[in-house]
Amino acid sequence: MSDGVSEINQPAMNVSDEVAIAIEKMNKWFGTFHVLRDIDLTVYRGERIVIAGPSGSGKSTLIRCINALEEHQQGSITVDGTLLSSDIKNIDTIRSEVGMVFQHFNLFPHLSILDNCTLAPIWVRKIPKKEAEETAMHFLEKVKIPEQADKYPGQLSGGQQQRVAIARSLCMRPRIMLFDEPTSALDPEMIKEVLDTMVELAEDGMTMICVTHEMGFAREVANRVIFMDEGQIVEQNEPAEFFDNPKSPRTQLFLSQILGH
Amino acid sequence: MPVERSQIAFVREEQLPERSPPVLETGALKWIRENLLNGVTGTLLTLVSLYAIYFVLSSVLPWIINGLWNTNNIRECKDILAGMSGGCFSVLSDRWNQLLFGITYPNDQYWRPSLAFVLLLIALAPVLFSQVPRQLLVFSALYPFIAFWLIWGGTILFSAVALIGFGVAYMVYSRLVARSFAVAIVVGLLAAVVTWWLGGFVSDAFPDFAALEVVASRDMGGFMLNMILGVVCVSLSLPLGILLALGRQSSMPIIKWICVVFIEFIRGVPLITLLFVANVVLAYFLPPGSNFDLILRVIIMITMFAAAYIAEVIRGGLAALPRGQYEAADSVGLDYAQSMRLIILPQALKISIPGIVNVAVGLFKDTTLVSVISMFDLVGMIRGPILASTDWNGVYWELWLFAAVLFFTVCYGISQYSQWLERQLTTDHR
Ligand SMILES: Nc1ncnc2c1ncn2[C@@H]1O[C@H](COP(=O)(O)OP(=O)(O)OP(=O)(O)O)[C@@H](O)[C@H]1O
Ligand SMILES: [Mg+2]
């Protein structure tokens, strides 16, 4: 666990009372296996939420339901006012508003870094190539690797690839970003560079939901930590409260394991 | 604390002269010792191999060097050689045109398929090499219509109508595709059919407009026939194979089911059976008097056959892609067609190149099977008219060697190209 998260600029991170994501009574099964049980969650614009929990508790499944990479069977998910249904149009709208960063980066290996970043804006948003490239360079500068623009993903380090993945999502100008264990596949020295990028995003007021085991990041950046176990939201609270004064015994057990005492 | 360099290190003022490594450890001698005379077994194997090479060359070289190119028949060859070893290559110069174009293609029209062949090379260039200016792709798109007109003759209006039909279909499709993909495809196809039907009247009305002498399909022959079948079937079976592979992965059960049945059925039947079906059986199903072109029937069969195999090769490529690629494409908002075209297929096809080339090379060689349904392709020409003639009866080696060289040249070219392409597409070197 790296606690090397930079000082952050709290006043810039204002949470509005506008709802970004509303999940109500959502249930999901894989076959007969009940993965998510009665999930109720409201995310406000500008909120930074960290989801923690033991392996197999359904954290990935939950955030993958938000951009319809997984289908839910019961309840409702509303993203930015658009109800997630089986309607392809709604799904596409939501996906272009919601950026996603994966544990294993999932960059497109046959395209250069620049093309990775411009592809979706050009084909989905129909932005002219030149403008898309300018935007891409802007975000590559933001994640501090503009000089790699002409290389291919296979030529970059893991940390660099993950920052490209973040830039690729940002190029679609999403209003919400989802992170699924963005640092778990990285060596310790690369974790910091990715976390720094995420902190910067938070400072810009991005609405973020991160599944992560980086408790330092959760403490410093999140304004709500959610603890999941066996498909349920067991506890949620402000980070200070969550870490110093966990209510449920399951949370206490988890924290004692993950914080190592 | 800075320390003067000279105080802590001795630096050599002058270089020692370079000594060359021992003779036995460098260059040719080292190579020979390590690769040819490596132990008793190695040395023995080298000697045996050398003898084998000597044996082959000593019998083949005189045969080629003494070869005759200007006699009129095999008896003259035998008289001149008088027992000496030597090839009777005169059969190649005597029957050159027949080997390339078949017996019945009109002699004074040979320039047409030859020109079509040269244009083929030009049309292929931008498709095969991305360094060639992209504008040439327009010519590649026009090429099938030009080639048809050149090889089969008739009025150019026929090709033009066919081309316009495709153009109209594309225009209709691109107008409607934003609304619905399925509607766009169906209406586009309808528009094309209507255009062809109407255009048929026009081209029938002016049969002499920019017309070349008509050559019927049954007059095609020789290596030209192999080339026509090979090029057409490879270029048709690749897109068809891609569609079948995608269809087999489809979440729509009917489409998936149709593709599975088609692929499994075609793969389970020998090509030669399909060709007999094309030759004989199809005639029963067609209305009497309709002349559904034999070459067209054969093209359909070979294309279906190759497409089924290519589909399976590409399915392997699709399965080899990590699921993350599909998810990343979805998560940035690409729709199904876009994610297939931009993300999935480029990678899956790259993985599939060796397999696809395998099928393509096999397909090209399998075009010689049409000789069995009495079409006079290169093999059919040699087996039939040429070897059966009294002049050249018995000149086996020269003729089959010629056929082998022609096929080898094309197939080796395809294989070399594919390896070059794979190297070009490598993006994961550091
Ligand atoms: N496609 C699937 N089919 C069937 N079961 C699945 C599938 N994906 C996940 N599961 C199961 O659902 C449960 C929740 O998985 P999920 O990936 O959401 O866990 P997680 O909390 O993200 O765990 P981790 O911390 O290990 O990533 C697990 O028990 C897993 O085995
Ligand atoms: Mg997970």
XYZ file of C-alpha atoms and ligand atoms in Angstrom:
723
model
C 0.000 0.000 0.000
C 1.497 3.313 -0.905
C 0.626 6.295 1.145
C 2.475 8.612 -1.179
C -0.562 10.598 -2.137
C 0.176 14.263 -2.610
C -1.386 17.038 -0.612
C -4.701 17.890 -2.104
C -6.515 21.023 -2.531
C -9.759 20.454 -0.596
C -11.747 23.648 -1.326
C -11.809 22.927 -5.056
C -13.657 19.711 -4.478
C -17.213 20.804 -3.932
C -19.991 18.286 -3.898
C -23.189 19.601 -5.393
C -26.627 18.293 -4.524
C -27.236 17.316 -8.145
C -27.586 13.544 -8.461
C -25.118 11.909 -10.871
C -25.958 8.247 -10.334
C -29.011 6.810 -8.628
C -29.171 3.089 -7.971
C -32.345 1.752 -6.409
C -33.031 -1.744 -5.110
C -30.678 -3.227 -7.694
C -30.175 -6.976 -7.800
C -27.984 -9.078 -10.034
C -27.481 -12.789 -10.469
C -24.858 -14.767 -12.366
C -27.008 -17.755 -13.250
C -28.361 -18.715 -9.852
C -25.575 -16.979 -7.916
C -26.884 -13.803 -6.275
C -23.912 -11.392 -6.701
C -25.507 -8.046 -5.846
C -28.287 -7.768 -3.286
C -30.585 -4.765 -2.923
C -28.019 -2.142 -3.750
C -29.170 1.406 -2.988
C -26.678 4.096 -3.799
C -26.920 7.761 -4.701
C -23.839 9.514 -6.015
C -23.839 13.308 -6.175
C -21.993 15.312 -8.761
C -18.424 15.955 -7.704
C -18.406 13.098 -5.211
C -15.404 10.810 -4.929
C -16.429 7.408 -3.712
C -14.101 4.570 -2.831
C -15.514 1.063 -2.732
C -13.637 -1.437 -0.599
C -14.344 -4.988 0.385
C -12.964 -8.506 0.308
C -12.311 -10.323 -2.944
C -15.445 -11.674 -4.571
C -17.740 -9.264 -2.752
C -19.112 -7.838 -6.009
C -17.265 -4.503 -6.186
C -16.263 -4.895 -9.847
C -19.679 -6.210 -10.758
C -21.336 -3.184 -9.172
C -19.365 -0.577 -11.099
C -19.561 -2.632 -14.302
C -23.346 -2.526 -13.977
C -23.203 1.265 -13.994
C -21.992 1.367 -17.610
C -23.854 -1.766 -18.642
C -20.827 -3.996 -19.088
C -22.926 -6.284 -16.912
C -26.700 -6.462 -17.053
C -28.694 -6.154 -13.846
C -31.905 -8.088 -13.424
C -33.866 -6.068 -10.894
C -34.132 -2.492 -9.698
C -33.054 0.629 -11.536
C -29.860 2.473 -12.380
C -30.123 6.068 -13.535
C -26.979 7.776 -14.800
C -27.090 11.502 -15.475
C -30.865 11.306 -15.752
C -30.762 8.481 -18.312
C -32.411 5.270 -17.163
C -30.281 2.232 -17.923
C -32.511 -0.230 -19.744
C -31.948 -2.752 -22.501
C -32.420 0.096 -25.011
C -29.171 0.256 -27.000
C -29.538 4.054 -27.422
C -29.600 4.619 -23.664
C -26.689 2.289 -23.120
C -24.600 4.095 -25.732
C -25.500 7.493 -24.279
C -24.477 6.388 -20.807
C -21.267 4.759 -21.989
C -20.144 7.910 -23.743
C -20.808 9.928 -20.550
C -19.063 7.491 -18.237
C -15.333 6.774 -18.489
C -13.951 3.479 -17.261
C -10.418 2.510 -16.247
C -9.639 -1.182 -15.925
C -7.223 -3.120 -13.765
C -5.413 -4.412 -16.852
C -5.512 -1.094 -18.782
C -7.112 -2.683 -21.885
C -5.456 -0.262 -24.264
C -5.842 -1.101 -27.949
C -2.442 -2.663 -28.746
C -2.706 -2.199 -32.519
C -3.154 1.576 -32.278
C -0.638 4.230 -31.274
C -1.159 6.055 -27.990
C -2.538 9.060 -29.857
C -4.948 6.899 -31.876
C -6.071 5.150 -28.701
C -7.081 8.556 -27.402
C -8.682 9.964 -30.541
C -10.580 6.874 -31.717
C -13.741 7.227 -29.644
C -14.033 11.031 -29.943
C -13.755 10.731 -33.735
C -16.151 7.803 -34.182
C -18.600 8.306 -31.330
C -18.605 12.082 -30.850
C -17.883 12.772 -34.550
C -15.225 15.332 -33.651
C -12.876 16.342 -36.509
C -9.565 14.463 -36.391
C -7.444 17.567 -35.835
C -9.516 18.775 -32.910
C -9.576 15.278 -31.407
C -5.779 15.152 -31.616
C -5.469 18.496 -29.859
C -7.739 17.283 -27.079
C -5.779 14.041 -26.850
C -2.466 15.908 -26.539
C -4.018 18.122 -23.869
C -4.955 15.110 -21.745
C -1.704 13.270 -22.454
C 0.058 16.351 -21.108
C -2.225 16.256 -18.112
C -1.166 12.688 -17.334
C 2.419 13.763 -18.112
C 3.280 11.555 -21.090
C 2.813 13.720 -24.203
C 6.194 12.522 -25.532
C 4.874 8.944 -25.830
C 2.041 9.892 -28.204
C 3.477 8.098 -31.226
C 4.482 4.906 -29.445
C 2.406 1.779 -29.101
C 0.953 0.514 -25.789
C 3.325 -2.465 -25.791
C 6.255 -0.061 -25.616
C 5.161 1.639 -22.386
C 5.526 0.670 -18.734
C 2.473 -0.419 -16.771
C 2.120 2.905 -14.997
C 2.399 4.787 -18.263
C -0.185 2.504 -19.868
C -2.618 3.093 -17.046
C -2.171 6.860 -17.367
C -2.837 6.566 -21.097
C -5.973 4.605 -20.260
C -7.084 7.461 -18.018
C -6.310 10.000 -20.748
C -8.225 7.879 -23.266
C -11.305 7.996 -21.067
C -10.937 11.725 -20.416
C -10.821 12.465 -24.160
C -14.500 11.562 -24.312
C -15.051 14.359 -21.772
C -16.999 12.080 -19.422
C -18.933 13.496 -16.484
C -18.300 10.411 -14.368
C -15.225 8.182 -14.081
C -15.208 4.593 -12.869
C -11.975 2.948 -11.736
C -11.742 -0.803 -11.176
C -8.586 -1.445 -9.139
C -6.509 0.825 -11.387
C -3.291 0.206 -9.451
C -3.551 -3.486 -8.587
C -1.567 -4.677 -11.598
C 1.253 -2.191 -11.040
C 4.632 -2.282 -9.348
C 4.820 -0.121 -6.208
C 6.891 2.619 -7.835
C 4.286 3.036 -10.581
C 1.318 3.129 -8.238
C 2.153 6.642 -7.107
C 2.205 8.125 -10.599
C -1.249 6.731 -11.317
C -2.653 7.807 -7.950
C -1.272 11.319 -8.491
C -3.154 11.479 -11.782
C -6.333 10.414 -10.031
C -5.851 13.007 -7.294
C -5.536 15.691 -9.935
C -8.767 14.528 -11.503
C -10.458 14.739 -8.133
C -9.200 18.305 -7.725
C -10.807 19.184 -11.033
C -14.147 18.160 -9.575
C -14.659 14.921 -11.480
C -17.299 12.566 -10.128
C -15.385 9.366 -9.389
C -16.134 5.880 -8.166
C -12.984 3.883 -7.411
C -12.688 0.282 -6.424
C -9.281 0.216 -4.768
C -7.265 -1.226 -1.942
C -5.250 1.990 -1.641
C -6.500 3.080 1.748
C -4.201 6.111 1.775
C -5.943 7.344 -1.341
C -9.344 6.641 0.215
C -8.504 8.573 3.347
C -7.101 11.596 1.532
C -9.292 11.910 -1.521
C -12.624 10.203 -1.007
C -15.548 11.933 0.588
C -17.321 8.633 1.113
C -16.009 5.105 1.576
C -18.332 2.196 0.897
C -17.683 -1.236 2.323
C -19.166 -4.181 0.460
C -19.356 -7.817 1.490
C -21.210 -10.733 -0.073
C -22.969 -8.509 -2.582
C -24.287 -6.022 -0.050
C -23.330 -2.517 0.969
C -22.491 -3.162 4.594
C -21.387 0.283 5.680
C -20.689 3.690 4.213
C -19.220 6.750 5.834
C -16.820 9.665 5.541
C -13.266 8.354 5.397
C -12.181 9.600 8.810
C -15.218 8.076 10.486
C -14.936 4.921 8.378
C -11.329 4.189 9.256
C -11.260 5.362 12.860
C -14.653 4.247 13.970
C -16.008 1.360 11.873
C -19.439 0.219 13.010
C -19.951 -3.246 11.621
C -17.819 -6.145 12.846
C -17.231 -7.228 9.253
C -15.782 -3.823 8.430
C -13.614 -3.947 11.516
C -12.304 -7.371 10.529
C -11.620 -6.242 6.964
C -9.842 -3.080 8.083
C -7.727 -4.910 10.599
C -6.651 -7.343 7.908
C -5.944 -4.797 5.226
C -4.251 -2.250 7.477
C -2.162 -5.011 8.977
C -2.931 -4.674 12.693
C 33.992 15.821 -1.842
C 35.451 16.123 -5.304
C 38.559 14.042 -5.920
C 40.868 14.562 -8.848
C 40.298 11.721 -11.241
C 43.985 11.182 -11.945
C 44.624 10.547 -8.288
C 42.314 7.597 -7.949
C 42.568 5.958 -11.333
C 45.300 4.876 -13.623
C 44.398 5.787 -17.168
C 46.197 4.010 -19.974
C 47.770 6.578 -22.274
C 48.083 4.485 -25.404
C 46.046 1.595 -26.730
C 47.594 -1.826 -27.156
C 47.510 -2.879 -30.813
C 44.550 -5.138 -31.575
C 45.416 -8.789 -31.987
C 43.283 -10.787 -34.375
C 41.568 -13.814 -32.843
C 43.049 -17.249 -33.674
C 42.298 -18.228 -37.260
C 40.404 -21.331 -36.247
C 38.024 -19.231 -34.145
C 36.793 -16.819 -36.798
C 35.049 -16.509 -40.102
C 34.530 -19.331 -42.535
C 36.777 -21.852 -40.797
C 34.984 -21.480 -37.474
C 31.630 -21.722 -39.188
C 32.625 -24.872 -41.058
C 34.033 -26.497 -37.958
C 30.973 -25.735 -35.855
C 28.279 -26.416 -38.400
C 29.618 -29.052 -40.780
C 32.367 -30.979 -39.012
C 30.811 -31.072 -35.566
C 31.879 -34.449 -34.192
C 31.852 -37.820 -35.974
C 28.081 -37.923 -36.535
C 28.031 -34.352 -37.779
C 30.841 -35.009 -40.236
C 29.204 -38.188 -41.508
C 25.850 -36.437 -42.000
C 27.593 -33.618 -43.850
C 29.248 -36.101 -46.225
C 25.965 -37.944 -46.862
C 24.163 -34.651 -47.530
C 26.901 -33.499 -49.885
C 26.628 -36.749 -51.842
C 22.835 -36.398 -52.048
C 23.161 -32.849 -53.362
C 25.791 -33.980 -55.888
C 23.590 -36.860 -57.014
C 20.553 -34.647 -57.615
C 22.482 -31.864 -59.336
C 24.538 -34.228 -61.529
C 21.372 -35.738 -62.967
C 19.252 -32.573 -63.153
C 21.769 -30.027 -64.425
C 22.687 -31.815 -67.708
C 18.989 -32.423 -68.284
C 18.332 -28.700 -68.049
C 21.486 -27.518 -69.837
C 21.081 -29.940 -72.754
C 17.381 -29.104 -72.936
C 15.911 -28.379 -76.381
C 13.568 -25.471 -76.971
C 13.039 -25.452 -80.750
C 11.896 -28.833 -81.998
C 8.479 -29.548 -83.437
C 7.701 -32.766 -81.611
C 9.045 -35.311 -79.165
C 10.549 -37.514 -81.902
C 12.810 -34.712 -83.115
C 13.913 -34.219 -79.496
C 14.839 -37.867 -79.192
C 16.735 -37.824 -82.528
C 18.796 -34.780 -81.605
C 19.573 -35.899 -78.066
C 20.402 -39.398 -79.303
C 20.307 -40.998 -75.862
C 21.933 -38.059 -74.076
C 20.183 -36.712 -70.983
C 18.208 -33.586 -71.869
C 14.792 -32.065 -71.455
C 12.403 -31.558 -74.341
C 11.289 -28.075 -73.371
C 10.078 -27.397 -76.899
C 6.656 -28.454 -75.700
C 6.569 -25.313 -73.600
C 7.474 -22.968 -76.430
C 5.236 -24.823 -78.866
C 2.188 -24.887 -76.595
C 2.954 -21.727 -74.589
C -0.311 -19.986 -75.405
C -2.372 -23.091 -74.742
C -0.747 -23.580 -71.365
C -1.543 -20.008 -70.428
C -4.907 -19.365 -72.095
C -6.401 -22.757 -73.047
C -7.240 -24.030 -76.495
C -10.265 -22.083 -77.513
C -9.551 -18.549 -76.343
C -9.271 -16.588 -79.627
C -5.577 -16.185 -80.565
C -5.817 -12.561 -81.585
C -7.376 -11.654 -78.235
C -4.582 -12.896 -75.939
C -3.663 -9.293 -75.199
C -6.880 -8.903 -73.227
C -6.221 -11.392 -70.406
C -2.553 -10.351 -70.448
C -3.532 -6.716 -69.942
C -5.994 -7.776 -67.242
C -3.115 -9.558 -65.483
C -0.871 -6.489 -65.583
C -3.722 -4.306 -64.315
C -4.310 -6.845 -61.549
C -0.823 -6.196 -60.233
C -1.515 -2.457 -60.227
C -4.895 -2.936 -58.536
C -3.408 -5.195 -55.866
C -0.570 -2.810 -54.987
C -2.578 -0.354 -52.845
C -4.522 -3.204 -51.242
C -1.395 -5.100 -50.219
C 0.983 -2.242 -49.425
C -0.079 0.716 -47.316
C 2.870 2.748 -48.641
C 1.219 2.981 -52.085
C -0.849 6.189 -52.468
C -4.395 5.623 -51.196
C -5.927 7.257 -54.265
C -5.049 4.115 -56.234
C -7.699 2.265 -54.229
C -10.260 3.823 -56.563
C -8.651 1.859 -59.370
C -8.688 -1.301 -57.243
C -12.434 -0.846 -56.774
C -12.967 -0.399 -60.510
C -10.676 -3.282 -61.417
C -13.181 -6.191 -61.180
C -15.438 -4.465 -63.693
C -12.589 -3.623 -66.066
C -11.193 -7.151 -65.820
C -14.566 -8.724 -66.522
C -14.979 -6.578 -69.626
C -11.446 -7.369 -70.805
C -11.606 -11.131 -70.292
C -15.195 -11.922 -71.265
C -15.656 -9.062 -73.749
C -19.034 -7.682 -74.840
C -20.175 -4.129 -74.343
C -18.620 -2.109 -71.566
C -22.151 -1.035 -70.649
C -22.625 -4.383 -68.930
C -19.755 -3.725 -66.524
C -20.852 -0.117 -66.155
C -24.379 -1.140 -65.149
C -22.987 -3.600 -62.611
C -20.790 -0.858 -61.186
C -23.627 1.676 -61.059
C -25.786 -0.897 -59.265
C -23.184 -1.164 -56.493
C -22.860 2.621 -56.399
C -26.620 3.085 -56.028
C -26.762 0.414 -53.326
C -23.986 2.151 -51.398
C -25.670 5.571 -51.671
C -29.008 4.214 -50.471
C -27.266 2.334 -47.679
C -25.363 5.344 -46.393
C -28.549 7.457 -46.450
C -30.478 4.960 -44.364
C -27.848 3.423 -42.126
C -28.223 6.127 -39.475
C -31.844 5.082 -39.020
C -31.527 1.319 -39.126
C -28.751 -0.989 -40.263
C -31.072 -3.812 -41.362
C -33.404 -1.547 -43.341
C -30.393 0.096 -45.003
C -28.999 -3.273 -46.126
C -32.298 -4.577 -47.489
C -33.320 -1.379 -49.278
C -29.762 -0.977 -50.615
C -29.871 -4.487 -52.077
C -33.297 -3.833 -53.606
C -32.041 -0.603 -55.164
C -29.097 -2.481 -56.681
C -31.329 -5.197 -58.137
C -33.687 -2.618 -59.650
C -30.712 -0.735 -61.130
C -29.316 -3.907 -62.664
C -32.706 -4.884 -64.033
C -33.256 -1.469 -65.640
C -29.628 -1.262 -66.755
C -30.013 -4.657 -68.397
C -32.342 -3.080 -70.951
C -29.793 -0.386 -71.725
C -26.864 -2.748 -72.192
C -29.051 -5.105 -74.250
C -30.109 -2.200 -76.443
C -26.537 -1.201 -77.307
C -24.608 -4.486 -77.530
C -21.956 -2.861 -79.718
C -21.150 0.130 -77.564
C -17.401 -0.046 -76.800
C -17.627 -3.787 -77.346
C -14.866 -6.385 -77.387
C -15.289 -9.746 -79.069
C -17.361 -11.930 -76.728
C -15.528 -14.939 -75.287
C -17.664 -17.569 -73.592
C -16.771 -19.044 -70.221
C -16.196 -22.494 -71.712
C -13.381 -20.989 -73.824
C -11.400 -19.969 -70.761
C -8.530 -22.266 -69.934
C -4.916 -22.744 -69.003
C -3.216 -20.991 -66.116
C -5.487 -17.999 -66.793
C -8.413 -20.069 -65.522
C -6.517 -20.945 -62.329
C -5.690 -17.281 -61.819
C -9.298 -16.168 -62.393
C -10.662 -18.767 -59.981
C -7.914 -18.155 -57.423
C -8.126 -14.370 -57.362
C -11.925 -14.182 -57.422
C -12.456 -16.900 -54.832
C -9.825 -15.603 -52.405
C -11.167 -12.055 -52.570
C -14.759 -13.215 -52.096
C -14.139 -15.842 -49.435
C -12.275 -13.493 -47.083
C -15.206 -11.104 -46.454
C -17.658 -14.006 -46.451
C -15.469 -15.861 -43.956
C -15.352 -12.788 -41.686
C -19.149 -12.494 -41.759
C -19.533 -16.202 -41.000
C -17.088 -15.988 -38.095
C -18.909 -12.969 -36.626
C -22.256 -14.664 -37.251
C -21.106 -17.733 -35.387
C -20.333 -15.514 -32.368
C -23.620 -13.651 -32.660
C -26.018 -13.463 -29.757
C -28.931 -13.836 -32.171
C -29.719 -17.560 -32.192
C -31.047 -17.824 -35.758
C -28.027 -16.123 -37.301
C -25.668 -18.143 -35.141
C -27.448 -21.363 -36.039
C -27.390 -20.680 -39.792
C -23.650 -19.932 -39.684
C -22.829 -23.027 -37.639
C -24.795 -25.326 -39.954
C -23.254 -23.758 -43.059
C -19.692 -23.983 -41.765
C -19.988 -27.500 -40.399
C -21.728 -28.788 -43.508
C -19.269 -27.299 -45.982
C -16.255 -28.408 -43.958
C -17.580 -31.931 -43.843
C -17.797 -32.322 -47.623
C -14.837 -32.809 -49.991
C -14.330 -29.929 -52.421
C -14.420 -32.306 -55.350
C -17.958 -33.314 -54.362
C -19.014 -29.684 -54.337
C -17.494 -29.237 -57.793
C -19.432 -32.221 -59.165
C -22.535 -30.725 -57.616
C -21.736 -27.458 -59.367
C -21.158 -29.242 -62.643
C -24.008 -31.694 -62.785
C -26.491 -31.513 -60.007
C -27.117 -27.771 -60.067
C -28.316 -28.136 -63.626
C -31.310 -30.182 -62.406
C -32.431 -27.450 -60.063
C -32.144 -24.654 -62.577
C -34.997 -23.979 -64.977
C -34.308 -25.744 -68.296
C -32.654 -23.559 -70.891
C -31.191 -21.183 -68.333
C -27.457 -21.026 -68.841
C -26.078 -20.414 -65.406
C -22.439 -19.933 -66.213
C -20.237 -22.917 -65.288
C -17.349 -20.748 -64.084
C -19.785 -18.819 -61.895
C -21.062 -22.078 -60.397
C -17.525 -23.253 -59.702
C -16.619 -19.872 -58.185
C -19.599 -20.091 -55.834
C -18.612 -23.576 -54.685
C -14.911 -22.871 -54.145
C -15.761 -19.579 -52.404
C -18.161 -21.264 -50.003
C -15.617 -23.982 -49.321
C -12.771 -21.564 -48.577
C -15.050 -19.210 -46.623
C -16.022 -21.975 -44.208
C -12.360 -22.671 -43.470
C -11.440 -18.994 -43.206
C -14.372 -18.476 -40.836
C -12.972 -21.099 -38.496
C -9.484 -19.592 -38.676
C -10.864 -16.152 -37.825
C -12.991 -17.588 -35.025
C -9.749 -18.789 -33.497
C -8.350 -15.260 -33.781
C -11.468 -13.772 -32.200
C -11.288 -16.248 -29.336
C -7.637 -15.389 -28.744
C -8.448 -11.735 -27.988
C -8.774 -10.951 -24.285
C -12.305 -10.055 -23.172
C -10.907 -6.724 -21.988
C -10.641 -5.562 -25.584
C -14.373 -6.039 -26.139
C -15.104 -4.324 -22.818
C -12.777 -1.392 -23.513
C -14.381 -0.894 -26.927
C -17.828 -0.962 -25.322
C -16.852 1.316 -22.479
C -15.611 4.122 -24.733
C -19.003 4.049 -26.443
C -18.278 2.348 -29.767
C -21.265 0.486 -31.208
C -21.064 -3.138 -32.389
C -20.075 -2.389 -35.988
C -17.464 0.169 -34.930
C -15.890 -1.990 -32.267
C -15.673 -4.930 -34.663
C -14.201 -2.875 -37.493
C -11.825 -0.694 -35.477
C -10.805 -2.815 -32.498
C -11.665 -6.492 -32.724
C -11.205 -7.478 -36.379
C -7.873 -5.709 -36.966
C -6.390 -7.674 -34.074
C -8.191 -10.943 -34.761
C -7.237 -10.829 -38.460
C -3.628 -10.137 -37.593
C -3.526 -13.227 -35.408
C -5.253 -15.178 -38.167
C -2.890 -14.223 -40.990
C -0.930 -17.512 -41.050
C -4.140 -19.526 -41.051
C -5.801 -17.394 -43.708
C -2.734 -17.644 -45.932
C -2.782 -21.385 -45.464
C -6.350 -21.501 -46.723
C -5.606 -19.085 -49.579
C -2.611 -21.076 -50.800
C -4.583 -24.306 -50.504
C -7.497 -22.766 -52.370
C -5.257 -21.590 -55.191
C -3.808 -25.056 -55.647
C -7.256 -26.626 -55.376
C -8.400 -24.657 -58.414
C -6.647 -27.424 -60.404
C -9.409 -29.788 -59.262
C -11.676 -28.251 -61.882
C -9.792 -30.371 -64.420
C -11.781 -33.288 -63.006
C -15.074 -31.735 -64.136
C -13.603 -31.341 -67.634
C -12.531 -27.734 -67.463
C -9.226 -27.124 -69.172
C -7.201 -25.291 -66.562
C -3.401 -25.672 -66.558
C -3.555 -29.235 -65.261
C -6.515 -30.050 -67.477
C -4.622 -28.728 -70.529
C -1.527 -30.800 -69.777
C -3.408 -33.970 -68.925
C -5.788 -33.648 -71.844
C -4.988 -31.969 -75.128
C -1.209 -31.662 -74.793
C -0.171 -35.083 -73.499
C -2.790 -36.706 -75.708
C -1.408 -35.140 -78.866
C 0.832 -37.365 -81.004
C 3.483 -34.606 -81.050
C 4.068 -34.451 -77.311
C 2.841 -37.749 -75.950
C 5.351 -38.694 -73.242
C 6.818 -35.311 -72.242
C 5.761 -35.615 -68.612
C 8.646 -34.164 -66.642
C 8.934 -30.905 -68.550
C 5.206 -30.152 -68.433
C 4.603 -31.010 -64.807
C 7.764 -29.179 -63.790
C 6.427 -26.115 -65.584
C 3.084 -26.386 -63.777
C 4.875 -26.846 -60.459
C 7.064 -23.777 -61.068
C 4.053 -21.581 -61.899
C 2.094 -22.620 -58.815
C 5.149 -22.486 -56.593
C 5.942 -18.931 -57.706
C 2.490 -17.674 -56.802
C 2.179 -19.600 -53.538
C 5.685 -18.712 -52.374
C 4.940 -15.080 -53.188
C 1.781 -15.182 -51.080
C 3.652 -16.777 -48.206
C 6.508 -14.265 -48.318
C 4.027 -11.390 -48.477
C 2.160 -12.653 -45.429
C 5.355 -12.935 -43.391
C 6.322 -9.418 -44.395
C 2.844 -8.201 -43.452
C 3.053 -9.850 -40.034
C 6.330 -8.083 -39.369
C 4.786 -4.767 -40.484
C 1.883 -5.207 -38.090
C 4.008 -5.985 -35.042
C 3.480 -3.216 -32.515
C 4.565 -4.815 -29.274
C 8.353 -4.583 -29.596
C 9.932 -2.320 -27.053
N -19.033 -13.545 -15.520
C -19.240 -14.144 -14.322
N -19.930 -15.303 -14.270
C -20.166 -15.908 -13.076
N -19.738 -15.454 -11.895
C -19.033 -14.307 -11.886
C -18.736 -13.601 -13.098
N -18.011 -12.501 -12.803
C -17.866 -12.527 -11.456
N -18.470 -13.598 -10.903
C -18.551 -13.916 -9.470
O -19.195 -12.849 -8.840
C -18.592 -12.566 -7.585
C -18.216 -11.106 -7.522
O -17.195 -10.842 -8.449
P -16.483 -9.429 -8.579
O -15.517 -9.518 -9.685
O -17.506 -8.376 -8.652
O -15.716 -9.361 -7.183
P -14.739 -8.226 -6.681
O -15.347 -7.700 -5.434
O -14.453 -7.270 -7.760
O -13.462 -9.069 -6.312
P -11.906 -8.703 -6.522
O -11.519 -7.829 -5.382
O -11.242 -10.028 -6.455
O -11.788 -8.042 -7.842
C -17.397 -13.502 -7.462
O -17.765 -14.546 -6.599
C -17.177 -14.022 -8.828
O -16.755 -15.349 -8.797
Mg -12.734 -6.866 -9.039
